[in-house]
mmCIF file of N, CA and C in Angstrom:
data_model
loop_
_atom_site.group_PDB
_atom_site.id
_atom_site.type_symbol
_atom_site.label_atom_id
_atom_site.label_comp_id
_atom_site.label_asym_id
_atom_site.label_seq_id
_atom_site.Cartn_x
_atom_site.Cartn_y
_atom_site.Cartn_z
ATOM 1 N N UNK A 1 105.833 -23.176 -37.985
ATOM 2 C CA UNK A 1 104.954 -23.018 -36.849
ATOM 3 C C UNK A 1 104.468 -24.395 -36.422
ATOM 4 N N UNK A 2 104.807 -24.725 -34.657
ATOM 5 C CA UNK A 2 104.050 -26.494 -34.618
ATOM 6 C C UNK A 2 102.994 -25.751 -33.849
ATOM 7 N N UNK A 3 101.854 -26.748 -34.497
ATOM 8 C CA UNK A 3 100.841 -26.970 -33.525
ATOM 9 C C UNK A 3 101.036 -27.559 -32.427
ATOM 10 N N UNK A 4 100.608 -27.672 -31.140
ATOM 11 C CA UNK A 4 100.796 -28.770 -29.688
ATOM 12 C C UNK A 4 99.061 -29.039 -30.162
ATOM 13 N N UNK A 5 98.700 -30.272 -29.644
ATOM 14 C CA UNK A 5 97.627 -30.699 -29.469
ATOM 15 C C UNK A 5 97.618 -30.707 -27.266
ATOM 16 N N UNK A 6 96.618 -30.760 -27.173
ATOM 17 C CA UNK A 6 95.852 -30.690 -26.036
ATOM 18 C C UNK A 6 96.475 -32.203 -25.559
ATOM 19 N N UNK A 7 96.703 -32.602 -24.206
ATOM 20 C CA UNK A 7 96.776 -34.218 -23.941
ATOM 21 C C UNK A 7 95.351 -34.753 -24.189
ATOM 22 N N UNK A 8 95.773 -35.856 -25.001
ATOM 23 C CA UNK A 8 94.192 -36.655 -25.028
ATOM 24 C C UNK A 8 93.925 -36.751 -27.034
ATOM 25 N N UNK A 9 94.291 -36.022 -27.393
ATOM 26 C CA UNK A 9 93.404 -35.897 -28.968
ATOM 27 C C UNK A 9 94.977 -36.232 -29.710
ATOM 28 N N UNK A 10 93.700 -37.030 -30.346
ATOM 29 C CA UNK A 10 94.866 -37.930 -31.442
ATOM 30 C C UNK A 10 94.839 -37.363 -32.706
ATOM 31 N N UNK A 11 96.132 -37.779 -33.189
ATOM 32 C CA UNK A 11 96.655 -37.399 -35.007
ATOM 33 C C UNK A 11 95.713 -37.310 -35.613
ATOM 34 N N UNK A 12 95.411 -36.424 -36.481
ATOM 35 C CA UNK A 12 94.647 -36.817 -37.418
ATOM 36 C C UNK A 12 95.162 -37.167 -38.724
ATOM 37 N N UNK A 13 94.358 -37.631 -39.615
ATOM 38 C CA UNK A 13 94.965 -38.125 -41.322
ATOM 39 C C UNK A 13 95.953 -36.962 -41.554
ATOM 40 N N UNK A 14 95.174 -35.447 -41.398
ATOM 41 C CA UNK A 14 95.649 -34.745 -42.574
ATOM 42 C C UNK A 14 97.185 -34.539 -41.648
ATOM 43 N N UNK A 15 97.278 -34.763 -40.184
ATOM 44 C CA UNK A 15 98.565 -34.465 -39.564
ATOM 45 C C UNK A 15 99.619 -35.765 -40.103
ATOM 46 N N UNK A 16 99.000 -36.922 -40.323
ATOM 47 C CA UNK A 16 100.063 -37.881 -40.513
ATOM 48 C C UNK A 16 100.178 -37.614 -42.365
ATOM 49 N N UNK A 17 99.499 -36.990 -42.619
ATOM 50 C CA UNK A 17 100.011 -36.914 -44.259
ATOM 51 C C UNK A 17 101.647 -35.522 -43.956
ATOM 52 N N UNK A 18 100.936 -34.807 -43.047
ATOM 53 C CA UNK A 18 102.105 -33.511 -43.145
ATOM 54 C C UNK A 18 102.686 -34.249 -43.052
ATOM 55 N N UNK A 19 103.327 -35.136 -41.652
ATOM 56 C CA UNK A 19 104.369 -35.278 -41.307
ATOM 57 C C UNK A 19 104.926 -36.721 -41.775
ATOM 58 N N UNK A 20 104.398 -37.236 -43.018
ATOM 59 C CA UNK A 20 105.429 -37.929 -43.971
ATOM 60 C C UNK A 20 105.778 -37.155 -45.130
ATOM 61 N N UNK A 21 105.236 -36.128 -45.594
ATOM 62 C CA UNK A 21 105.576 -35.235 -46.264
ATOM 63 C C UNK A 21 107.030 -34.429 -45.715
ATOM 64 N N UNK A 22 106.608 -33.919 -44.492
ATOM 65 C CA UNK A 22 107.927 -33.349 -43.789
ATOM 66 C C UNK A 22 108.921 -34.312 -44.398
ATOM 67 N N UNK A 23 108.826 -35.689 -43.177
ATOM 68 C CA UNK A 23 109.924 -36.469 -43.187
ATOM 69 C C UNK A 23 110.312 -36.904 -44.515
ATOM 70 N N UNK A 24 109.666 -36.579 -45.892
ATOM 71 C CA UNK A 24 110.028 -36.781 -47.372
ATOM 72 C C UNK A 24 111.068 -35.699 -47.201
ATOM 73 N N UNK A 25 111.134 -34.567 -47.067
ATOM 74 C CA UNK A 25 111.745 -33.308 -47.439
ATOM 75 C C UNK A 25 112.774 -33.277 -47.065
ATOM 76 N N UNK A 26 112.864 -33.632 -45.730
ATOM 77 C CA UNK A 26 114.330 -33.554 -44.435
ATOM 78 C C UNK A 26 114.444 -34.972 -45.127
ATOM 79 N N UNK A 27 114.688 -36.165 -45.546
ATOM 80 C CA UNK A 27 115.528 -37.626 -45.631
ATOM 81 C C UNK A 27 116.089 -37.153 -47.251
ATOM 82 N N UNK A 28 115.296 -36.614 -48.343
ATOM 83 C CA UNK A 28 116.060 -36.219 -49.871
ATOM 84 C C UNK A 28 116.713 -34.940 -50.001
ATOM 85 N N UNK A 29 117.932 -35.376 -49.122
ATOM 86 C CA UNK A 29 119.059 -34.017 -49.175
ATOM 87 C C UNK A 29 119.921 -34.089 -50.447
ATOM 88 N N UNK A 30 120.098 -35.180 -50.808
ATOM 89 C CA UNK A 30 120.960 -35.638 -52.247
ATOM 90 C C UNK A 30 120.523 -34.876 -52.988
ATOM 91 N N UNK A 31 119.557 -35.253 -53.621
ATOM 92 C CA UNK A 31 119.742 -34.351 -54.794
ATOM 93 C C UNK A 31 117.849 -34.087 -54.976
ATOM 94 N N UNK A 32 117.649 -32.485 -54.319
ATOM 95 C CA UNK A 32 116.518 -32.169 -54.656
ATOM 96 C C UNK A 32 115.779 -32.134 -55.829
ATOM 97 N N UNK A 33 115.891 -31.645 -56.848
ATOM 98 C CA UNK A 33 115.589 -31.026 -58.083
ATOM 99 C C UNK A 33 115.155 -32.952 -58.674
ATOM 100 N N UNK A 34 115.994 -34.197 -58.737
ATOM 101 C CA UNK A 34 115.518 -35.366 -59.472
ATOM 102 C C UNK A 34 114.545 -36.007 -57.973
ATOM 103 N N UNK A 35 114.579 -35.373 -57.179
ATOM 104 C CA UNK A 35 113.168 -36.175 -56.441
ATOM 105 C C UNK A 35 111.778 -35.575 -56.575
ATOM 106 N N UNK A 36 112.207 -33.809 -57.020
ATOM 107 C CA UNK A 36 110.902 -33.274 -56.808
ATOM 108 C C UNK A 36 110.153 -33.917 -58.122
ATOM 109 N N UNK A 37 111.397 -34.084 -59.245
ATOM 110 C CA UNK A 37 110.417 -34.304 -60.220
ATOM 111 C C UNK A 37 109.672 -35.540 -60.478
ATOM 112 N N UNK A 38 110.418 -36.705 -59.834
ATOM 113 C CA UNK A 38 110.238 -37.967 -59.419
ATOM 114 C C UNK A 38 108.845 -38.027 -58.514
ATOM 115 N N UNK A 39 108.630 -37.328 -58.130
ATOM 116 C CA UNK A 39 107.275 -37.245 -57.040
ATOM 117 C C UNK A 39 106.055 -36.235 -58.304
ATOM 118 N N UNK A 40 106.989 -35.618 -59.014
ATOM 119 C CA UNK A 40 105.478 -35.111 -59.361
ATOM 120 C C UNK A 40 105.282 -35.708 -60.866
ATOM 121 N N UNK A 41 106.154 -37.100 -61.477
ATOM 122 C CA UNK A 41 106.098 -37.946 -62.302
ATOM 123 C C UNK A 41 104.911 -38.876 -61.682
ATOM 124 N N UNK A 42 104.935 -39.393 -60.344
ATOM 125 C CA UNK A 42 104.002 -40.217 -60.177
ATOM 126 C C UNK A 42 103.281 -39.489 -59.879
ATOM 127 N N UNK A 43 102.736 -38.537 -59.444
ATOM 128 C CA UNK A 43 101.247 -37.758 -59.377
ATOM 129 C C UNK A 43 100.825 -37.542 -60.633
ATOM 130 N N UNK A 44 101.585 -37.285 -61.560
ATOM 131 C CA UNK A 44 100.974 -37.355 -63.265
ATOM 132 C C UNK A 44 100.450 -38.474 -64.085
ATOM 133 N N UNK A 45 101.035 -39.392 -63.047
ATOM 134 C CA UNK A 45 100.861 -41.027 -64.177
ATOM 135 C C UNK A 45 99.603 -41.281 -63.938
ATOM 136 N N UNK A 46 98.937 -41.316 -62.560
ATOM 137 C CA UNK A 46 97.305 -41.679 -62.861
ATOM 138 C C UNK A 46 96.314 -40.653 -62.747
ATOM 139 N N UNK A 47 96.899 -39.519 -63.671
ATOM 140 C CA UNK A 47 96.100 -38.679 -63.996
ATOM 141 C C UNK A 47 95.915 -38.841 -66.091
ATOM 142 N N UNK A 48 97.394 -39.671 -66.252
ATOM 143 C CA UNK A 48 97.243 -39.470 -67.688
ATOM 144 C C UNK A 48 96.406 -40.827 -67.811
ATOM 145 N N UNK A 49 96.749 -41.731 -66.795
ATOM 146 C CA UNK A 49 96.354 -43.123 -67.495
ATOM 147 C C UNK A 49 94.422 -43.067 -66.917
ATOM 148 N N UNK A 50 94.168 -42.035 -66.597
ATOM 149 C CA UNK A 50 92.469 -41.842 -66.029
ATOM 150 C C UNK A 50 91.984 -41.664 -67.467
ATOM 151 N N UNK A 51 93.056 -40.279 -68.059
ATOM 152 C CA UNK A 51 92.307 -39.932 -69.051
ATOM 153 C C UNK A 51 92.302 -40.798 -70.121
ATOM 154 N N UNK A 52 93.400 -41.625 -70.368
ATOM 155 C CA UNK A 52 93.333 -42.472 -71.761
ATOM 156 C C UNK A 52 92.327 -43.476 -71.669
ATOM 157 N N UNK A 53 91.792 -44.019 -70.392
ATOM 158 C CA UNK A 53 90.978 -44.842 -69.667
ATOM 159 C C UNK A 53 89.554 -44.347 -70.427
ATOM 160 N N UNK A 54 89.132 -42.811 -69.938
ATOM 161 C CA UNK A 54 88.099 -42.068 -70.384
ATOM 162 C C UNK A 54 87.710 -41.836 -71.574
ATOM 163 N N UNK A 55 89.277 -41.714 -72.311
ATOM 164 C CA UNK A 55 88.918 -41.250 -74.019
ATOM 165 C C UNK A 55 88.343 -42.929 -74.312
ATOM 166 N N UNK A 56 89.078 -44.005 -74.226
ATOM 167 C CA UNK A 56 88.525 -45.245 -75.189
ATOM 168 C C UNK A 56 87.238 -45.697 -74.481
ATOM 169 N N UNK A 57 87.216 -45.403 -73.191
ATOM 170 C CA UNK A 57 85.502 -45.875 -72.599
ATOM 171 C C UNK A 57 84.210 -45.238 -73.303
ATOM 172 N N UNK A 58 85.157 -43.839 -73.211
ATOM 173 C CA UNK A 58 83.600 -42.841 -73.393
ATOM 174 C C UNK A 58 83.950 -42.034 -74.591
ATOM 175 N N UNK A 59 84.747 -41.348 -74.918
ATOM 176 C CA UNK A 59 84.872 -40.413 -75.962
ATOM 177 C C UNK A 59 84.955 -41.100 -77.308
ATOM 178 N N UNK A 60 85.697 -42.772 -77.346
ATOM 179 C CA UNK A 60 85.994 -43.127 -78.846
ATOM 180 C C UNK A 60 84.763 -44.057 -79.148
ATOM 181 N N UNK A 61 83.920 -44.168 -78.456
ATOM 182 C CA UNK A 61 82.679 -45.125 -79.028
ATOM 183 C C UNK A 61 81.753 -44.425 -79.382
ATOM 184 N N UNK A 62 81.304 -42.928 -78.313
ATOM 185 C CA UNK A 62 80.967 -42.021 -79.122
ATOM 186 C C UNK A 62 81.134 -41.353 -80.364
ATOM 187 N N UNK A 63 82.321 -41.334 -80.767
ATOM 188 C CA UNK A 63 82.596 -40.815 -82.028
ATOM 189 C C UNK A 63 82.551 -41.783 -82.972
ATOM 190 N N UNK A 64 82.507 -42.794 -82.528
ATOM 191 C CA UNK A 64 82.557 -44.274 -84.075
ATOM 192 C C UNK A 64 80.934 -43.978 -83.597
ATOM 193 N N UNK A 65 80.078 -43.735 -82.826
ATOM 194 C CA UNK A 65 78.349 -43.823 -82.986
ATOM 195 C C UNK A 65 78.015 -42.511 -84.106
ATOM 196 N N UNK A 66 78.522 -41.420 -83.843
ATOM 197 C CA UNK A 66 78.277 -40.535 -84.162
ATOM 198 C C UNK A 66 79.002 -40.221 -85.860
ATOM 199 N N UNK A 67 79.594 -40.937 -86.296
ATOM 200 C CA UNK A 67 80.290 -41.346 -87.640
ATOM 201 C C UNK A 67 79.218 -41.985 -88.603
ATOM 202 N N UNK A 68 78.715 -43.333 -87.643
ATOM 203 C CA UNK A 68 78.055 -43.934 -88.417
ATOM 204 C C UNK A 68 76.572 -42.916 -88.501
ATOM 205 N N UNK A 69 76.065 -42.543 -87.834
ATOM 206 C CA UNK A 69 74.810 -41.693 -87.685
ATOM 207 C C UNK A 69 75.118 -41.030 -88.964
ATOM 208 N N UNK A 70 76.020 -40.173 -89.169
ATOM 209 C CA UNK A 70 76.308 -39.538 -90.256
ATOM 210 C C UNK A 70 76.106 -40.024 -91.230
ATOM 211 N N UNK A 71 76.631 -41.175 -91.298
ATOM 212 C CA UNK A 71 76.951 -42.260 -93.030
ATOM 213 C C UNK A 71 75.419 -42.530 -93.071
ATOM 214 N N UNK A 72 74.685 -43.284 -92.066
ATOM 215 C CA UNK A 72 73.409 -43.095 -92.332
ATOM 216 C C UNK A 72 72.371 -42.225 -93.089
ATOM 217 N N UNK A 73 72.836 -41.053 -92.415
ATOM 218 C CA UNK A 73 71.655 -39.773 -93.021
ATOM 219 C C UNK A 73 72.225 -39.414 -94.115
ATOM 220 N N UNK A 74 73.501 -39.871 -94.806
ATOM 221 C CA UNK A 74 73.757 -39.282 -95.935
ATOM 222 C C UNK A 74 73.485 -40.200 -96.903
ATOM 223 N N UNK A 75 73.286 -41.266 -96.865
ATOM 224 C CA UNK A 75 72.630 -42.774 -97.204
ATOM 225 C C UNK A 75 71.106 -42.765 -97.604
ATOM 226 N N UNK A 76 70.315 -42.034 -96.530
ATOM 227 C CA UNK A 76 69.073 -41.844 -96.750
ATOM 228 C C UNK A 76 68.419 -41.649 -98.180
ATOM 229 N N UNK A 77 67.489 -42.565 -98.563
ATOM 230 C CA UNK A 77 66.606 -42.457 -100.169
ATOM 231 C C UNK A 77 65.068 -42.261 -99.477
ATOM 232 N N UNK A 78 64.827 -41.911 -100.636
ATOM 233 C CA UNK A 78 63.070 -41.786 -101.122
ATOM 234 C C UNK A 78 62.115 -43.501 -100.949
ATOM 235 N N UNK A 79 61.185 -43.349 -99.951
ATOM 236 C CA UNK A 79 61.118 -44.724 -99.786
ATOM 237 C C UNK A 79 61.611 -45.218 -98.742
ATOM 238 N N UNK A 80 62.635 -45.101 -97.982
ATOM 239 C CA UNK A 80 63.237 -45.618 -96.618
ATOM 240 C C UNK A 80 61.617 -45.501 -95.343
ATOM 241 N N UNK A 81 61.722 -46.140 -94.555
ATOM 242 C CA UNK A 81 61.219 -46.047 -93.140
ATOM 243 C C UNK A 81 62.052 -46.005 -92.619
ATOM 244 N N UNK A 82 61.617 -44.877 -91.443
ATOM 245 C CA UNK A 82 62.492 -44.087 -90.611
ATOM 246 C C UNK A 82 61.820 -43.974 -89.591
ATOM 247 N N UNK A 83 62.538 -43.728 -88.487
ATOM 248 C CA UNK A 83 62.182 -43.136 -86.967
ATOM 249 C C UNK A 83 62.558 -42.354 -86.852
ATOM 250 N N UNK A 84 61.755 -41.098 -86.060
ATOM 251 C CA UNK A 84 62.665 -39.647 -85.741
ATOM 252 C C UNK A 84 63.304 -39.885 -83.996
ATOM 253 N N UNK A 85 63.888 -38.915 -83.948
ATOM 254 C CA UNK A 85 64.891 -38.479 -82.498
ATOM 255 C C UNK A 85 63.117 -38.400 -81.442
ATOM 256 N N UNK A 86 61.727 -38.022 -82.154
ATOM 257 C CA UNK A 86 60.805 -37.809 -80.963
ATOM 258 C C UNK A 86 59.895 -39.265 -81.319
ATOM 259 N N UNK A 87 60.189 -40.048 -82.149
ATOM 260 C CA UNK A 87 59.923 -41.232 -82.223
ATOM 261 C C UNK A 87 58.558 -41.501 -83.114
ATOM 262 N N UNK A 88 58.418 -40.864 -84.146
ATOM 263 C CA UNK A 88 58.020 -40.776 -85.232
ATOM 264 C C UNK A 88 57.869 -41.711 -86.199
ATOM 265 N N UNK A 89 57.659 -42.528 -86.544
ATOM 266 C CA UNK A 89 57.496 -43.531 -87.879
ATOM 267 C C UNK A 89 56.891 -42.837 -88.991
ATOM 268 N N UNK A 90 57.758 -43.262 -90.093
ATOM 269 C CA UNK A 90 56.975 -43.037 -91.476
ATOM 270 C C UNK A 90 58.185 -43.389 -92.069
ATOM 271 N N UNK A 91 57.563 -42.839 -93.359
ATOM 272 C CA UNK A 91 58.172 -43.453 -94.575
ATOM 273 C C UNK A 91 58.781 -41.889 -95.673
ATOM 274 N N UNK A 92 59.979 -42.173 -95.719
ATOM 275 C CA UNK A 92 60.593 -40.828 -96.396
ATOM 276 C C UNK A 92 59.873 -40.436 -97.882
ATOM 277 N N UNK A 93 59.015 -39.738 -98.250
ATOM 278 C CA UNK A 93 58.827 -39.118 -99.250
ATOM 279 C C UNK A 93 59.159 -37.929 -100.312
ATOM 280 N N UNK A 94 60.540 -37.307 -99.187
ATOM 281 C CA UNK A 94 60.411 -36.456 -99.822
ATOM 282 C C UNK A 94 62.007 -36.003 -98.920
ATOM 283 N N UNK A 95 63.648 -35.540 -99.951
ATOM 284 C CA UNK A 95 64.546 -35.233 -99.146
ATOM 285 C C UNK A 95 64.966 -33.847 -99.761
ATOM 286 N N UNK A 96 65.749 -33.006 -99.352
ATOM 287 C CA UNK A 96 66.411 -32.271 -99.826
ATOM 288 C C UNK A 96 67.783 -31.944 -98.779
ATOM 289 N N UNK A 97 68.492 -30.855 -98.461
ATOM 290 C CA UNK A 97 69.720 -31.055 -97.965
ATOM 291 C C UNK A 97 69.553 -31.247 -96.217
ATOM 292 N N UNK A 98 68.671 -30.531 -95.971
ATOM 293 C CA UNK A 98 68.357 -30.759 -94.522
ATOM 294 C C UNK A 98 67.517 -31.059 -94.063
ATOM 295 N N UNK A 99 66.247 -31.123 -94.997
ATOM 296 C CA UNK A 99 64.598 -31.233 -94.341
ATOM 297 C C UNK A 99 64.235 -32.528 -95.327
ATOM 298 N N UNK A 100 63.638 -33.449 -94.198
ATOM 299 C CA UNK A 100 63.115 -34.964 -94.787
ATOM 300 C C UNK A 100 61.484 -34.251 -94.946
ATOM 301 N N UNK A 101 61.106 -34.989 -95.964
ATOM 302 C CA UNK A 101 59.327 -35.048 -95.437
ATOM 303 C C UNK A 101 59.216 -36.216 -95.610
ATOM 304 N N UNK A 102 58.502 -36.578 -94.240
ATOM 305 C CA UNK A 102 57.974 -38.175 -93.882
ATOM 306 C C UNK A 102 56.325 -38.181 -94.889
ATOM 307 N N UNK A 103 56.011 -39.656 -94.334
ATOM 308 C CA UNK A 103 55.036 -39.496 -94.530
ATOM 309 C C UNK A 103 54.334 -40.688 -93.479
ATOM 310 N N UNK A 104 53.897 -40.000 -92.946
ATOM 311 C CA UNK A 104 53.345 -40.810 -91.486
ATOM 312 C C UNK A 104 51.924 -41.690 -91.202
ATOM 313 N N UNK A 105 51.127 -41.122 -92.370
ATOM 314 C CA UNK A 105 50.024 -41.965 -92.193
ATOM 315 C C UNK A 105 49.405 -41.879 -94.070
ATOM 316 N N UNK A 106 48.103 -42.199 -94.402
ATOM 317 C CA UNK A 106 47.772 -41.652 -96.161
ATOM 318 C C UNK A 106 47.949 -40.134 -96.150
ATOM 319 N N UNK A 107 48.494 -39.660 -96.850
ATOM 320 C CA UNK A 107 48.281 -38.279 -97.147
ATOM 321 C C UNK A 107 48.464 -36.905 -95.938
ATOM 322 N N UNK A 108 49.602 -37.273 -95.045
ATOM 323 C CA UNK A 108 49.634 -36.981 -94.079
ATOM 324 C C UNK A 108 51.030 -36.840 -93.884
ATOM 325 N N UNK A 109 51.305 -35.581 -93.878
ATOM 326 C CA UNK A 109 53.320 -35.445 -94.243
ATOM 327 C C UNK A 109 53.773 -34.168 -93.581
ATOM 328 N N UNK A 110 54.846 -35.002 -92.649
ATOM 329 C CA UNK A 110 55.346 -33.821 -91.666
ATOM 330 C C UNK A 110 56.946 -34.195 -92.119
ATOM 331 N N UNK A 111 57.360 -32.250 -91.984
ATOM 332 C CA UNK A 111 58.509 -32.291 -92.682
ATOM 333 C C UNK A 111 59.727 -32.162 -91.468
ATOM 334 N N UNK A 112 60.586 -32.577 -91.140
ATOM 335 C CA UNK A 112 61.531 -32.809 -90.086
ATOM 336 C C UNK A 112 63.186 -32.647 -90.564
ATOM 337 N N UNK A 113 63.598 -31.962 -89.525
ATOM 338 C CA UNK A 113 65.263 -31.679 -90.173
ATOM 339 C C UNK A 113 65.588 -33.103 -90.487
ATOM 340 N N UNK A 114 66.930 -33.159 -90.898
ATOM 341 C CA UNK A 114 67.535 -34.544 -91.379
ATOM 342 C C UNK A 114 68.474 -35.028 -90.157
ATOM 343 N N UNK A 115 68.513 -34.027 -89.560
ATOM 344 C CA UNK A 115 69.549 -34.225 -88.449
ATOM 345 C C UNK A 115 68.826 -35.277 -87.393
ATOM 346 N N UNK A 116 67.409 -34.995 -87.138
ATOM 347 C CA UNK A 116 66.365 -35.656 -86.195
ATOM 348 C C UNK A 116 65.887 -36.869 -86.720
ATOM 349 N N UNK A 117 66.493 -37.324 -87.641
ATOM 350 C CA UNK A 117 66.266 -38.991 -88.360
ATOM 351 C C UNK A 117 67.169 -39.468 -87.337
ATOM 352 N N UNK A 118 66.417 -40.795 -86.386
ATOM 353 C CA UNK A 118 67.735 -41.151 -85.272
ATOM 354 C C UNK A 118 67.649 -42.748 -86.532
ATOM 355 N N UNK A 119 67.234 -43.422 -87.026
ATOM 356 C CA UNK A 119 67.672 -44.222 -87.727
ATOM 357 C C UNK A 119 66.884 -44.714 -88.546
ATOM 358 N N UNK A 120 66.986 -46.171 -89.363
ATOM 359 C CA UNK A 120 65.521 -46.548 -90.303
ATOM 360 C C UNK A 120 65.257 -47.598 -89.306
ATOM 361 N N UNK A 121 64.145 -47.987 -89.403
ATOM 362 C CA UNK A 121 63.285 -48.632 -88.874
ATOM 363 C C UNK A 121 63.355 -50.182 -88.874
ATOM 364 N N UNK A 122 63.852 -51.224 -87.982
ATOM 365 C CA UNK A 122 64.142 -52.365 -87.823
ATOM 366 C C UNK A 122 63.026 -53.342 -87.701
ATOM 367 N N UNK A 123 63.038 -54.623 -88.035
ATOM 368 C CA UNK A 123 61.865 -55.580 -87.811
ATOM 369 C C UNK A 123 60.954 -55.407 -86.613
ATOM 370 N N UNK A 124 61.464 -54.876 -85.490
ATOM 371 C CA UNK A 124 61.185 -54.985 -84.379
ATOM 372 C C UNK A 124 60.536 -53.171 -84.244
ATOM 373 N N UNK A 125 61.168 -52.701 -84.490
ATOM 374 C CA UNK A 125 60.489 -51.232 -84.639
ATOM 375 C C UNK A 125 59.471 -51.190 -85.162
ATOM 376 N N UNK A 126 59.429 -52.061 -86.630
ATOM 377 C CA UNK A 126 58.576 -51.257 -87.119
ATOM 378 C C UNK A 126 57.524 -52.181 -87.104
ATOM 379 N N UNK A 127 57.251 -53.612 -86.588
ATOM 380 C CA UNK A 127 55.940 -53.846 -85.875
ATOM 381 C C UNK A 127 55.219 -53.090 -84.889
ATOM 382 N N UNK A 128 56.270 -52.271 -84.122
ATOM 383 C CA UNK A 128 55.747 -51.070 -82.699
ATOM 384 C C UNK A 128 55.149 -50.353 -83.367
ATOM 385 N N UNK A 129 55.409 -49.901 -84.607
ATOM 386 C CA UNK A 129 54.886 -48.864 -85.338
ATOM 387 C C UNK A 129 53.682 -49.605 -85.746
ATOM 388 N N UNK A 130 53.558 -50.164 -86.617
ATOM 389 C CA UNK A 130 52.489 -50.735 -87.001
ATOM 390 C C UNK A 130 51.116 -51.006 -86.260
ATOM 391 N N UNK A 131 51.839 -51.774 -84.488
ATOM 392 C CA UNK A 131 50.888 -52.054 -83.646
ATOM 393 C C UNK A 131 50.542 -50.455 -82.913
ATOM 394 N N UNK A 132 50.947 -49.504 -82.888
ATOM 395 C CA UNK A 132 50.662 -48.455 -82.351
ATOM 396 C C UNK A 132 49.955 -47.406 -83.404
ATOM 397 N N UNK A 133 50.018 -47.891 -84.312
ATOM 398 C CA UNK A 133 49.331 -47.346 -85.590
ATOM 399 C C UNK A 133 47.460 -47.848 -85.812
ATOM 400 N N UNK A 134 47.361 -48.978 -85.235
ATOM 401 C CA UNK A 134 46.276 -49.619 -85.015
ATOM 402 C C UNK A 134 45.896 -49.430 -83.993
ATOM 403 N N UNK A 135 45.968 -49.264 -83.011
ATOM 404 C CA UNK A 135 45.423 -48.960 -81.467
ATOM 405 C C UNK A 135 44.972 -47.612 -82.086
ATOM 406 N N UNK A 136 45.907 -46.672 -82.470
ATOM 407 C CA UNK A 136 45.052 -45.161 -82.901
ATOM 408 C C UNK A 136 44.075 -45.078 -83.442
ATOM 409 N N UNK A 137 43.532 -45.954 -84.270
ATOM 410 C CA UNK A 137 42.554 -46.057 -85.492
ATOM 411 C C UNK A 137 41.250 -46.192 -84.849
#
C-alpha cells in the first residue's frame, strides 16, 4: 500500500528509514537467508557489547562490595567498633549467629541483626562518633 503525501509536506525520518529498508530488500536478491542474518548479527552486537559494558560497570563491583561485606561480618569479634546500616556507633559486646549486641553508651545495649553492621568504625568515623556523643551530653 503507498501512501501519496499532499504537494508541499516533506519526508519524514520514519519514511526515509522505510524506504532504505525497502531499497535493502529489492538490491539483496543473491542470497536472502546470509543477509537477513548478517543484518540481524549487527543489531545483536551492540546489544551484547551494552550488556558486557553493564555487567563490569555495575554488576561486578557490586558483587566484589558485597563479598567483602560478607568477609567482614563473618570476621566480626567481641570488642570491635562498629557502625550500623542507620548509623549507630558502639562497640560489639555481645555476638551470636545473627544478632550483634552493641553497646552504645555505659550500660546501654541495643541488639541489631548482623546483617545491619555496614562496617567497623574508621579514624575518621569514629571521631564523628565521639564528637556527636558529646554534643548529646
Amino acid at each position: 500500500m503507498v501512501r501519496h503525501r499532499p504537494a508541499g509536506e516533506e519526508a519524514t525520518a520514519l519514511d526515509s528509514i522505510l524506504f532504505s529498508l525497502l531499497a535493502q530488500e529489492q538490491g539483496g536478491q543473491g542470497a536472502p537467508g546470509a543477509a537477513g542474518c548478517q543484518g540481524m548479527m549487527s543489531m545483536l552486537f551492540p546489544i551484547l557489547l551494552m550488556f558486557v559494558i553493564i555487567f563490569f560497570l555495575i554488576i561486578r563491583p557490586q558483587q566484589k562490595q558485597q563479598r567483602q561485606h560478607q568477609e567482614m561480618l563473618k570476621a566480626l569479634k567481641k570488642g570491635d567498633k562498629v557502625i550500623t546500616a542507620s548509623g549507630i556507633f558502639g562497640t560489639i559486646a555481645n555476638l551470636n549467629d545473627n544478632v550483634v549486641t552493641l553497646e552504645v553508651a555505659k550500660n546501654v545495649h541495643l541488639r541489631v541483626l548482623r546483617a545491619q553492621v555496614a562496617g567497623l568504625q574508621s579514624g575518621a568515623l569514629e571521631k564523628a562518633g565521639e564528637e556527636a556523643a558529646a554534643e548529646g551530653k
